[in-house]
Amino acid sequence: MKELFFELSQSWQLEPLEMTGAIALWLVVVSAIVLSFVATFAGVTSWVERRVAGRMMSRIGPNRVGPQGFLQWMADGLKCFLKEDVIPNEVDKPLFRFAPYLVFTGTFAAFAALPFGYGIVAADLNIGIFYVTAITALVVIGILMAGWSSNNKWSLLGGVRSAAQIVSYEIPSGLAILSVVVLAGTLNLQAIIAGQGGFPWDWYIFNNPFTLMAFFIFFASILAEGNRTPFDLPEAESELVAGYLTEYSGMRFVFFFFGEWANLWVMSALITTLFLGGWQIPGVADLAGVVAGVQGAAKTLWILLSVVVFFAKTLVLVFVVIWIRWTLPRLRVDQLMVMCWKYFVPFGFLCMMGSALFVLIAQSPLGETVHLVVRLALTGLGGLVLLLFVRRTILNVRELQDPFYFKVLE
Amino acid sequence: MTQLILEDQHGETTMVNMGPQHPSTHGVINLRLLLQGEVIAKIDPIVGFLHRSIEKLGEMTPYPGFLPYTDRVDYLSAMFGNQVYCMAVEELLGVEVPRRAEYLRVIACELNRIISHLIAVGTMAMDLGAFTPFLHAIRERETVNDFMERICGARINYSYMRIGGVPRDLEPGLDKDILKFLDRFEKFIPEFNRLITGNEIFVRRLIDLAVIPAADAISCGLSGPNLRSSGVDYDLRRDRPYSAYPEFEFRVVTGEGYRGQTGDCYARYWVRIDEMLESAKIVRQALLGLPEGDVKAKVPRKITPPKGEVYSAVESSRGEMGCYLVSDGGEQPLRVRFRTGSFTAMTVLPKIVPGLMVADLTAFFGSLDVVAPEIDR
Amino acid sequence: MSDVKRMHETLSRALPDIPLEVESAQAGMSWIHVPAEHIAAVIGHLRHTEGFDYLACLTGIDTGEELQIAYTLRSLPDKTECALKISLPRDEAVVPTISHLYGVADWFEREVFDLYGVHFDGHPDLRRIMMPDDWEGHPLRKDYVFPSEYHGISAERPDPHDLLDPEYEACAVDPAPKSDSKEGSTS
């Protein structure tokens, strides 16, 4: 993005003062693009989640507004805009008003550093992953603020639970990130992707047994940070009414959920970036070289292809997260903490040390061969698990009483 | 509804009203909690929000006219309310119910037990945050609701039974459809178990949680699945025989505690899952061995039982549902009292709950399968 | 019912000081009539010696002349039942509690207290259970007069014909004065 801007600004030959204005304008344009992407993504995901949940529960889900109910999210958004914004008398009004924006900002600001494809990133920070983990931690302040200012005991319980949960799970997720960073040797998200390859055995997830473990730790921790089931204790509707959301209504309520669905993208994109090879196209060893070698439409096409690959991986993960949400029950708060402190944190450390060890092994003589064997073996393992899963699914479908029909739309 | 304010002794506790409007109290109940952090120090269940004075209405209504009210005692298992009231009046009148009618009653009741337990296990999963199993259970329930509609014309509040029998016979072809459903249902339960019962998170949330010892269960008057899951082998259908139950083969399910202990929440859940299969077995036997004959005994149009009193009890899906009926020889009862499983199940709360967490309370409350209207009547 | 007769013989032998009688009506079951002041002793004996470990039902009855309380006890291992009954005067109805014998009796007695006004001596927590705390009267008594309003809410049902009358005023009781403060402010 930055390169594109400088190319354009050089071709326009701007004065220094005009340059400042142009930068400001450019920032506004970029943030508008990202914001509209986030808004659309959050909205569409809300519809997708409801339809997917509907299919899983053998019901239909929203299908009235627009084709297949696709415009449901717009109708809901509009409804919430027009709703009365109720603020109870007893709440701490400034904090109560401010909290939703903080939650939304925390999620939204993460998009600034997230890659979307080769070279497609709003701000290619050299400390990208560090920035993302730092800025998403802003959410916890917003949630705690919402819980406290609501002046409602259920909200407070939800807020405190959330604070405990997010702060705790920052540690294992950070350790899992570190075990990848050790391999990549950089904090830059684009560079982390560039360090991987197109095929699964080139991805960091199958790089060594420790990153495989780190992948699962990271996945679970980031689910917990995003308050998704099975870790959705702060808003557990059967225990805490609606947790910190209890007193909110209308647009402010939507802002929280906006943040939640946008966070779905953040977590999936991060996993894709760190573990699943990001925008690397299978079969293309050096995408940067390829893109540098071609011009015009071909260049655009290559970049577009990388975007498609990245989106495909991310959306599959988004689906998996939705799938988990509608399958699993919720943990209890003490079980959650036990899981974090007794299992994830020590194993996270193990992952980090193990990865570092593997870097050393790979550098030794014969290390190259050993590493290749390990990678292929782990990929084979992953393939086997996938195969078993598919086989199990086919068996289950065959056992069904009713004639099974794979009708996605209804 | 009470002046009692839980005292805050150390200034470290919070008083929280769980209910009357709360998603997991299964109706309008107020559980007043004293929390230390998230741990419950004291609980005071406050009921009465759904008191519809059914017992007073019973004293003002002629005997046959009271039947529809009995549906409303426990709206999830209305058939048992019908049955226990009809049995009480029949015993006072000395009416012999035809065998075919008894079989039809058993079929209707056991189908009712299946759908009531489906709701129970489904809502329990929902209380633990898993929403999907609930709707799968509801899907099966809808099928049975359709059968209920074909049996008696109503889907929830059946008013199916009459004093002296049932008003009409099964419609032709319905028995085959029910048998077909039972085949399907017996495969649905393993599917449901794969979805939620064996789920490790679900199991870990429930095992060893809120264990009710057998002595406490008996003293607190728990009944039905709640009593049996504590390891007490007692079932009114077998041990205080009524209707046509002595003619059927079925197993009385008790809490095995094969994961966790006998009497914990998982045992209560598991007993319900197993009981559904037993009910399916009973329905199958009843349908295959349905005797010929009338479905309603001759009873006078104006029902005036002789002076006397009677306590009839049936094994409802929430435990013992009893009807204490007192007649003074008039057209209306002198006293009609419903003893319900949910009411007695509530008395165990103050004994067991202190020391649990809020999240455990919802799981425990769900495992007791309490229905608020049945508490308050 | 032979259970009741047998129980009566056993009880008479064990507690000779307490006058016990088997009673029955034209239909239904028979029961042992116990003097009200001895009920806790009798039930305590049944609970501890005869193995009646389960209180199936406890109910009040208002016959018009007197109040009665019926206890239905059950022995789960022996699968036998025993019905007991006591009579009480309508005014100043006081009974010893049995809530120390059965946990469930706590709530059963609260219900009888609430709906019949029977006072249970020694009950740890005798509060109303079904009705609000400030409710007047005990609704299941035969001489209970239905209140016409509760906290300004009319309990009278209008005659459906009156509703067609355009002059008809919907609320017989004056509605509660509107409070000045708004429940929630908007922004």
mmCIF file of C-alpha atoms in Angstrom, chain A residues 23-331:
data_model
loop_
_atom_site.group_PDB
_atom_site.id
_atom_site.type_symbol
_atom_site.label_atom_id
_atom_site.label_comp_id
_atom_site.label_asym_id
_atom_site.label_seq_id
_atom_site.Cartn_x
_atom_site.Cartn_y
_atom_site.Cartn_z
ATOM 1 C CA ILE A 23 -0.780 11.713 3.058
ATOM 2 C CA ALA A 24 -3.710 12.735 5.222
ATOM 3 C CA LEU A 25 -6.120 12.063 2.376
ATOM 4 C CA TRP A 26 -4.436 8.750 1.703
ATOM 5 C CA LEU A 27 -4.817 7.736 5.324
ATOM 6 C CA VAL A 28 -8.492 8.602 5.226
ATOM 7 C CA VAL A 29 -8.968 6.620 2.020
ATOM 8 C CA VAL A 30 -7.146 3.571 3.355
ATOM 9 C CA SER A 31 -9.008 3.601 6.637
ATOM 10 C CA ALA A 32 -12.287 4.015 4.771
ATOM 11 C CA ILE A 33 -11.450 0.989 2.634
ATOM 12 C CA VAL A 34 -10.529 -1.073 5.686
ATOM 13 C CA LEU A 35 -13.541 0.127 7.633
ATOM 14 C CA SER A 36 -15.923 -0.752 4.846
ATOM 15 C CA PHE A 37 -14.258 -4.136 4.534
ATOM 16 C CA VAL A 38 -14.590 -4.744 8.265
ATOM 17 C CA ALA A 39 -18.185 -3.588 8.316
ATOM 18 C CA THR A 40 -19.157 -5.729 5.371
ATOM 19 C CA PHE A 41 -17.270 -8.699 6.684
ATOM 20 C CA ALA A 42 -18.793 -8.404 10.145
ATOM 21 C CA GLY A 43 -22.265 -8.034 8.697
ATOM 22 C CA VAL A 44 -22.010 -10.863 6.206
ATOM 23 C CA THR A 45 -20.442 -13.102 8.819
ATOM 24 C CA SER A 46 -23.359 -12.484 11.118
ATOM 25 C CA TRP A 47 -25.634 -13.757 8.350
ATOM 26 C CA VAL A 48 -23.341 -16.684 7.529
ATOM 27 C CA GLU A 49 -23.106 -17.645 11.174
ATOM 28 C CA ARG A 50 -26.845 -17.648 11.566
ATOM 29 C CA ARG A 51 -27.377 -19.692 8.430
ATOM 30 C CA VAL A 52 -24.651 -22.157 9.340
ATOM 31 C CA ALA A 53 -26.003 -22.456 12.864
ATOM 32 C CA GLY A 54 -29.438 -23.000 11.371
ATOM 33 C CA ARG A 55 -28.255 -25.887 9.236
ATOM 34 C CA MET A 56 -26.447 -27.452 12.174
ATOM 35 C CA MET A 57 -29.564 -27.297 14.285
ATOM 36 C CA SER A 58 -31.774 -28.700 11.512
ATOM 37 C CA ARG A 59 -33.631 -25.482 11.039
ATOM 38 C CA ILE A 60 -33.418 -22.923 8.284
ATOM 39 C CA GLY A 61 -32.187 -19.654 9.692
ATOM 40 C CA PRO A 62 -32.926 -16.181 8.336
ATOM 41 C CA ASN A 63 -34.057 -16.475 4.722
ATOM 42 C CA ARG A 64 -36.583 -13.719 4.255
ATOM 43 C CA VAL A 65 -34.729 -10.464 3.622
ATOM 44 C CA GLY A 66 -33.233 -10.545 0.172
ATOM 45 C CA PRO A 67 -32.101 -13.659 -1.671
ATOM 46 C CA GLN A 68 -31.515 -16.420 0.867
ATOM 47 C CA GLY A 69 -31.845 -13.800 3.588
ATOM 48 C CA PHE A 70 -28.554 -12.293 2.528
ATOM 49 C CA LEU A 71 -29.642 -8.759 3.358
ATOM 50 C CA GLN A 72 -30.633 -9.738 6.883
ATOM 51 C CA TRP A 73 -27.523 -8.131 8.308
ATOM 52 C CA MET A 74 -28.373 -4.811 6.679
ATOM 53 C CA ALA A 75 -31.911 -4.971 7.996
ATOM 54 C CA ASP A 76 -30.629 -5.758 11.483
ATOM 55 C CA GLY A 77 -28.046 -3.011 11.349
ATOM 56 C CA LEU A 78 -30.615 -0.502 10.186
ATOM 57 C CA LYS A 79 -33.029 -1.622 12.876
ATOM 58 C CA CYS A 80 -30.414 -1.138 15.551
ATOM 59 C CA PHE A 81 -29.490 2.294 14.220
ATOM 60 C CA LEU A 82 -33.095 3.371 14.452
ATOM 61 C CA LYS A 83 -33.670 1.872 17.873
ATOM 62 C CA GLU A 84 -33.872 4.040 20.920
ATOM 63 C CA ASP A 85 -30.523 4.185 22.653
ATOM 64 C CA VAL A 86 -31.549 3.378 26.207
ATOM 65 C CA ILE A 87 -29.122 4.407 28.912
ATOM 66 C CA PRO A 88 -30.332 3.433 32.365
ATOM 67 C CA ASN A 89 -30.346 6.152 35.013
ATOM 68 C CA GLU A 90 -27.990 4.489 37.427
ATOM 69 C CA VAL A 91 -25.136 3.790 35.038
ATOM 70 C CA ASP A 92 -21.867 5.667 34.914
ATOM 71 C CA LYS A 93 -22.839 7.514 31.761
ATOM 72 C CA PRO A 94 -19.516 8.628 30.219
ATOM 73 C CA LEU A 95 -17.924 5.215 30.649
ATOM 74 C CA PHE A 96 -21.074 3.454 29.568
ATOM 75 C CA ARG A 97 -21.157 5.473 26.338
ATOM 76 C CA PHE A 98 -17.469 5.121 25.674
ATOM 77 C CA ALA A 99 -17.008 1.376 26.271
ATOM 78 C CA PRO A 100 -18.451 0.063 22.982
ATOM 79 C CA TYR A 101 -16.208 2.330 20.933
ATOM 80 C CA LEU A 102 -13.166 1.128 22.810
ATOM 81 C CA VAL A 103 -14.060 -2.492 22.122
ATOM 82 C CA PHE A 104 -14.631 -1.757 18.483
ATOM 83 C CA THR A 105 -11.461 0.303 18.167
ATOM 84 C CA GLY A 106 -9.394 -2.469 19.697
ATOM 85 C CA THR A 107 -10.534 -4.924 17.073
ATOM 86 C CA PHE A 108 -10.616 -2.496 14.200
ATOM 87 C CA ALA A 109 -7.139 -1.106 14.748
ATOM 88 C CA ALA A 110 -5.735 -4.612 14.388
ATOM 89 C CA PHE A 111 -6.750 -4.561 10.753
ATOM 90 C CA ALA A 112 -4.154 -1.878 10.075
ATOM 91 C CA ALA A 113 -1.335 -4.388 10.294
ATOM 92 C CA LEU A 114 -3.096 -7.502 8.984
ATOM 93 C CA PRO A 115 -2.064 -8.762 5.566
ATOM 94 C CA PHE A 116 -4.709 -9.512 2.976
ATOM 95 C CA GLY A 117 -2.460 -10.657 0.178
ATOM 96 C CA TYR A 118 0.990 -10.161 -1.229
ATOM 97 C CA GLY A 119 1.811 -6.511 -0.526
ATOM 98 C CA ILE A 120 -1.773 -5.759 0.412
ATOM 99 C CA VAL A 121 -1.576 -4.370 3.916
ATOM 100 C CA ALA A 122 -2.603 -1.009 5.278
ATOM 101 C CA ALA A 123 0.565 -0.509 7.286
ATOM 102 C CA ASP A 124 3.414 -2.936 6.826
ATOM 103 C CA LEU A 125 4.828 -2.606 10.323
ATOM 104 C CA ASN A 126 8.114 -4.221 11.189
ATOM 105 C CA ILE A 127 6.610 -5.153 14.556
ATOM 106 C CA GLY A 128 3.270 -6.217 13.056
ATOM 107 C CA ILE A 129 2.447 -9.204 15.235
ATOM 108 C CA PHE A 130 3.476 -7.338 18.348
ATOM 109 C CA TYR A 131 1.228 -4.444 17.379
ATOM 110 C CA VAL A 132 -1.744 -6.744 16.743
ATOM 111 C CA THR A 133 -1.490 -8.524 20.104
ATOM 112 C CA ALA A 134 -1.021 -5.211 21.874
ATOM 113 C CA ILE A 135 -3.885 -3.390 20.254
ATOM 114 C CA THR A 136 -6.398 -6.241 20.611
ATOM 115 C CA ALA A 137 -5.744 -6.148 24.342
ATOM 116 C CA LEU A 138 -7.549 -2.825 24.294
ATOM 117 C CA VAL A 139 -10.768 -4.833 24.038
ATOM 118 C CA VAL A 140 -10.451 -6.029 27.610
ATOM 119 C CA ILE A 141 -10.466 -2.457 28.887
ATOM 120 C CA GLY A 142 -13.627 -1.757 26.950
ATOM 121 C CA ILE A 143 -15.323 -4.870 28.248
ATOM 122 C CA LEU A 144 -14.287 -4.215 31.825
ATOM 123 C CA MET A 145 -15.482 -0.635 31.437
ATOM 124 C CA ALA A 146 -18.823 -1.816 30.099
ATOM 125 C CA GLY A 147 -19.188 -4.293 32.922
ATOM 126 C CA TRP A 148 -18.311 -1.785 35.595
ATOM 127 C CA SER A 149 -20.251 1.187 34.293
ATOM 128 C CA SER A 150 -23.463 -0.791 33.758
ATOM 129 C CA ASN A 151 -23.974 -0.818 37.518
ATOM 130 C CA ASN A 152 -25.376 -4.304 37.237
ATOM 131 C CA LYS A 153 -23.995 -7.244 39.137
ATOM 132 C CA TRP A 154 -24.313 -9.644 36.227
ATOM 133 C CA SER A 155 -22.488 -7.181 33.995
ATOM 134 C CA LEU A 156 -19.754 -6.771 36.547
ATOM 135 C CA LEU A 157 -19.311 -10.527 36.866
ATOM 136 C CA GLY A 158 -19.104 -10.748 33.097
ATOM 137 C CA GLY A 159 -16.601 -7.927 32.887
ATOM 138 C CA VAL A 160 -14.368 -9.361 35.578
ATOM 139 C CA ARG A 161 -14.513 -12.815 34.049
ATOM 140 C CA SER A 162 -13.579 -11.333 30.725
ATOM 141 C CA ALA A 163 -10.654 -9.403 32.121
ATOM 142 C CA ALA A 164 -9.310 -12.476 33.899
ATOM 143 C CA GLN A 165 -9.776 -14.596 30.823
ATOM 144 C CA ILE A 166 -8.252 -12.287 28.226
ATOM 145 C CA VAL A 167 -5.296 -11.307 30.364
ATOM 146 C CA SER A 168 -4.565 -14.960 31.166
ATOM 147 C CA TYR A 169 -4.812 -16.180 27.626
ATOM 148 C CA GLU A 170 -2.583 -13.437 26.290
ATOM 149 C CA ILE A 171 0.326 -15.403 27.742
ATOM 150 C CA PRO A 172 -0.090 -18.761 25.980
ATOM 151 C CA SER A 173 -1.019 -17.041 22.740
ATOM 152 C CA GLY A 174 2.053 -14.851 23.017
ATOM 153 C CA LEU A 175 4.222 -17.915 23.649
ATOM 154 C CA ALA A 176 2.725 -19.691 20.657
ATOM 155 C CA ILE A 177 3.427 -16.633 18.525
ATOM 156 C CA LEU A 178 6.988 -16.564 19.793
ATOM 157 C CA SER A 179 7.584 -20.144 18.731
ATOM 158 C CA VAL A 180 6.772 -19.056 15.182
ATOM 159 C CA VAL A 181 8.763 -15.861 15.490
ATOM 160 C CA VAL A 182 11.790 -17.917 16.475
ATOM 161 C CA LEU A 183 11.495 -19.757 13.179
ATOM 162 C CA ALA A 184 10.816 -16.698 11.058
ATOM 163 C CA GLY A 185 13.245 -14.411 12.796
ATOM 164 C CA THR A 186 11.007 -11.414 12.348
ATOM 165 C CA LEU A 187 7.925 -9.758 13.777
ATOM 166 C CA ASN A 188 6.772 -8.501 10.412
ATOM 167 C CA LEU A 189 3.667 -10.356 9.305
ATOM 168 C CA GLN A 190 4.511 -10.212 5.605
ATOM 169 C CA ALA A 191 7.971 -11.522 6.319
ATOM 170 C CA ILE A 192 6.568 -14.351 8.424
ATOM 171 C CA ILE A 193 4.435 -15.390 5.474
ATOM 172 C CA ALA A 194 7.360 -14.998 3.108
ATOM 173 C CA GLY A 195 9.287 -17.442 5.281
ATOM 174 C CA GLN A 196 6.769 -20.186 4.536
ATOM 175 C CA GLY A 197 5.859 -21.912 1.289
ATOM 176 C CA GLY A 198 2.812 -22.840 -0.731
ATOM 177 C CA PHE A 199 2.563 -26.504 0.180
ATOM 178 C CA PRO A 200 1.480 -27.756 3.631
ATOM 179 C CA TRP A 201 4.924 -29.153 4.437
ATOM 180 C CA ASP A 202 6.329 -25.682 3.955
ATOM 181 C CA TRP A 203 3.913 -24.147 6.432
ATOM 182 C CA TYR A 204 5.004 -23.372 9.952
ATOM 183 C CA ILE A 205 2.280 -25.579 11.424
ATOM 184 C CA PHE A 206 4.006 -28.717 10.123
ATOM 185 C CA ASN A 207 7.503 -27.306 10.539
ATOM 186 C CA ASN A 208 8.170 -29.312 13.669
ATOM 187 C CA PRO A 209 6.142 -31.032 16.410
ATOM 188 C CA PHE A 210 6.384 -27.992 18.633
ATOM 189 C CA THR A 211 4.806 -25.607 16.170
ATOM 190 C CA LEU A 212 2.037 -28.130 15.644
ATOM 191 C CA MET A 213 1.405 -28.001 19.366
ATOM 192 C CA ALA A 214 1.738 -24.219 19.292
ATOM 193 C CA PHE A 215 -0.908 -24.091 16.592
ATOM 194 C CA PHE A 216 -3.478 -25.741 18.814
ATOM 195 C CA ILE A 217 -2.486 -23.654 21.815
ATOM 196 C CA PHE A 218 -2.753 -20.513 19.743
ATOM 197 C CA PHE A 219 -6.081 -21.523 18.265
ATOM 198 C CA ALA A 220 -7.613 -22.218 21.676
ATOM 199 C CA SER A 221 -6.113 -19.129 23.278
ATOM 200 C CA ILE A 222 -7.293 -16.842 20.558
ATOM 201 C CA LEU A 223 -10.773 -18.325 20.790
ATOM 202 C CA ALA A 224 -10.652 -17.491 24.472
ATOM 203 C CA GLU A 225 -9.436 -13.985 23.793
ATOM 204 C CA GLY A 226 -12.240 -13.463 21.326
ATOM 205 C CA ASN A 227 -14.855 -14.695 23.816
ATOM 206 C CA ARG A 228 -16.010 -17.410 21.479
ATOM 207 C CA THR A 229 -17.568 -20.683 22.605
ATOM 208 C CA PRO A 230 -16.364 -22.813 24.360
ATOM 209 C CA PHE A 231 -14.765 -19.860 26.137
ATOM 210 C CA ASP A 232 -17.647 -17.389 25.940
ATOM 211 C CA LEU A 233 -17.996 -17.126 29.704
ATOM 212 C CA PRO A 234 -18.186 -13.330 29.884
ATOM 213 C CA GLU A 235 -21.409 -13.329 27.929
ATOM 214 C CA ALA A 236 -22.696 -16.733 28.980
ATOM 215 C CA GLU A 237 -26.384 -16.196 28.510
ATOM 216 C CA SER A 238 -27.476 -19.055 30.702
ATOM 217 C CA GLU A 239 -25.378 -17.930 33.645
ATOM 218 C CA LEU A 240 -24.900 -14.177 33.497
ATOM 219 C CA VAL A 241 -27.986 -13.163 31.499
ATOM 220 C CA ALA A 242 -25.842 -11.436 28.856
ATOM 221 C CA GLY A 243 -22.736 -10.586 30.833
ATOM 222 C CA TYR A 244 -21.342 -7.150 30.183
ATOM 223 C CA LEU A 245 -23.890 -6.659 27.390
ATOM 224 C CA THR A 246 -26.882 -6.858 29.696
ATOM 225 C CA GLU A 247 -27.694 -3.153 29.875
ATOM 226 C CA TYR A 248 -26.815 -2.273 26.306
ATOM 227 C CA SER A 249 -29.291 -1.818 23.504
ATOM 228 C CA GLY A 250 -29.505 -0.408 20.022
ATOM 229 C CA MET A 251 -26.388 0.750 18.282
ATOM 230 C CA ARG A 252 -24.090 0.399 21.254
ATOM 231 C CA PHE A 253 -25.049 -3.246 21.541
ATOM 232 C CA VAL A 254 -24.308 -3.717 17.860
ATOM 233 C CA PHE A 255 -20.871 -2.195 18.289
ATOM 234 C CA PHE A 256 -19.922 -4.981 20.660
ATOM 235 C CA PHE A 257 -21.049 -7.621 18.226
ATOM 236 C CA PHE A 258 -19.473 -5.744 15.386
ATOM 237 C CA GLY A 259 -16.240 -6.064 17.273
ATOM 238 C CA GLU A 260 -16.846 -9.746 17.917
ATOM 239 C CA TRP A 261 -17.440 -10.631 14.293
ATOM 240 C CA ALA A 262 -14.599 -8.455 13.099
ATOM 241 C CA ASN A 263 -12.463 -10.255 15.637
ATOM 242 C CA LEU A 264 -13.392 -13.487 13.902
ATOM 243 C CA TRP A 265 -11.464 -12.233 10.889
ATOM 244 C CA VAL A 266 -8.574 -11.021 12.996
ATOM 245 C CA MET A 267 -8.102 -14.371 14.683
ATOM 246 C CA SER A 268 -8.499 -16.387 11.493
ATOM 247 C CA ALA A 269 -6.161 -14.119 9.542
ATOM 248 C CA LEU A 270 -3.561 -14.320 12.278
ATOM 249 C CA ILE A 271 -3.676 -18.111 12.315
ATOM 250 C CA THR A 272 -3.425 -18.184 8.542
ATOM 251 C CA THR A 273 -0.492 -15.814 8.632
ATOM 252 C CA LEU A 274 1.437 -17.508 11.372
ATOM 253 C CA PHE A 275 0.804 -21.160 10.716
ATOM 254 C CA LEU A 276 -0.938 -21.839 7.436
ATOM 255 C CA GLY A 277 1.323 -20.167 4.922
ATOM 256 C CA GLY A 278 -0.653 -16.965 4.478
ATOM 257 C CA TRP A 279 -0.959 -15.913 0.859
ATOM 258 C CA GLN A 280 1.659 -18.380 -0.432
ATOM 259 C CA ILE A 281 0.412 -19.958 -3.635
ATOM 260 C CA PRO A 282 1.151 -23.695 -3.891
ATOM 261 C CA GLY A 283 3.775 -24.358 -6.501
ATOM 262 C CA VAL A 284 5.163 -20.838 -6.500
ATOM 263 C CA ALA A 285 8.358 -20.890 -4.517
ATOM 264 C CA ASP A 286 9.196 -17.204 -4.620
ATOM 265 C CA LEU A 287 6.133 -15.031 -5.080
ATOM 266 C CA ALA A 288 8.067 -11.812 -4.488
ATOM 267 C CA GLY A 289 10.423 -12.694 -7.337
ATOM 268 C CA VAL A 290 7.537 -13.629 -9.620
ATOM 269 C CA VAL A 291 5.683 -10.388 -8.915
ATOM 270 C CA ALA A 292 8.814 -8.320 -9.400
ATOM 271 C CA GLY A 293 9.445 -10.041 -12.712
ATOM 272 C CA VAL A 294 6.139 -9.189 -14.364
ATOM 273 C CA GLN A 295 4.360 -5.914 -15.090
ATOM 274 C CA GLY A 296 0.835 -4.519 -15.523
ATOM 275 C CA ALA A 297 -2.126 -6.894 -15.620
ATOM 276 C CA ALA A 298 -0.045 -9.982 -14.906
ATOM 277 C CA LYS A 299 1.254 -8.390 -11.732
ATOM 278 C CA THR A 300 -2.260 -7.514 -10.609
ATOM 279 C CA LEU A 301 -3.389 -11.047 -11.364
ATOM 280 C CA TRP A 302 -0.597 -12.597 -9.301
ATOM 281 C CA ILE A 303 -1.417 -10.331 -6.380
ATOM 282 C CA LEU A 304 -5.120 -11.096 -6.762
ATOM 283 C CA LEU A 305 -4.342 -14.805 -6.719
ATOM 284 C CA SER A 306 -2.449 -14.391 -3.471
ATOM 285 C CA VAL A 307 -5.434 -12.518 -2.030
ATOM 286 C CA VAL A 308 -7.746 -15.335 -3.070
ATOM 287 C CA VAL A 309 -5.520 -17.917 -1.401
ATOM 288 C CA PHE A 310 -5.344 -15.895 1.785
ATOM 289 C CA PHE A 311 -9.087 -15.313 1.863
ATOM 290 C CA ALA A 312 -9.828 -18.963 1.196
ATOM 291 C CA LYS A 313 -7.704 -20.122 4.110
ATOM 292 C CA THR A 314 -9.063 -17.442 6.415
ATOM 293 C CA LEU A 315 -12.692 -18.100 5.543
ATOM 294 C CA VAL A 316 -12.263 -21.821 6.142
ATOM 295 C CA LEU A 317 -10.962 -20.954 9.591
ATOM 296 C CA VAL A 318 -13.868 -18.571 10.155
ATOM 297 C CA PHE A 319 -16.160 -21.449 9.337
ATOM 298 C CA VAL A 320 -14.309 -23.729 11.741
ATOM 299 C CA VAL A 321 -14.683 -21.184 14.519
ATOM 300 C CA ILE A 322 -18.406 -20.888 13.845
ATOM 301 C CA TRP A 323 -18.654 -24.649 13.711
ATOM 302 C CA ILE A 324 -16.950 -25.006 17.090
ATOM 303 C CA ARG A 325 -19.219 -22.397 18.565
ATOM 304 C CA TRP A 326 -22.368 -24.287 17.681
ATOM 305 C CA THR A 327 -21.056 -27.679 18.719
ATOM 306 C CA LEU A 328 -19.345 -27.381 22.059
ATOM 307 C CA PRO A 329 -20.691 -26.531 25.481
ATOM 308 C CA ARG A 330 -19.025 -23.931 27.634
ATOM 309 C CA LEU A 331 -16.275 -24.410 30.198
#
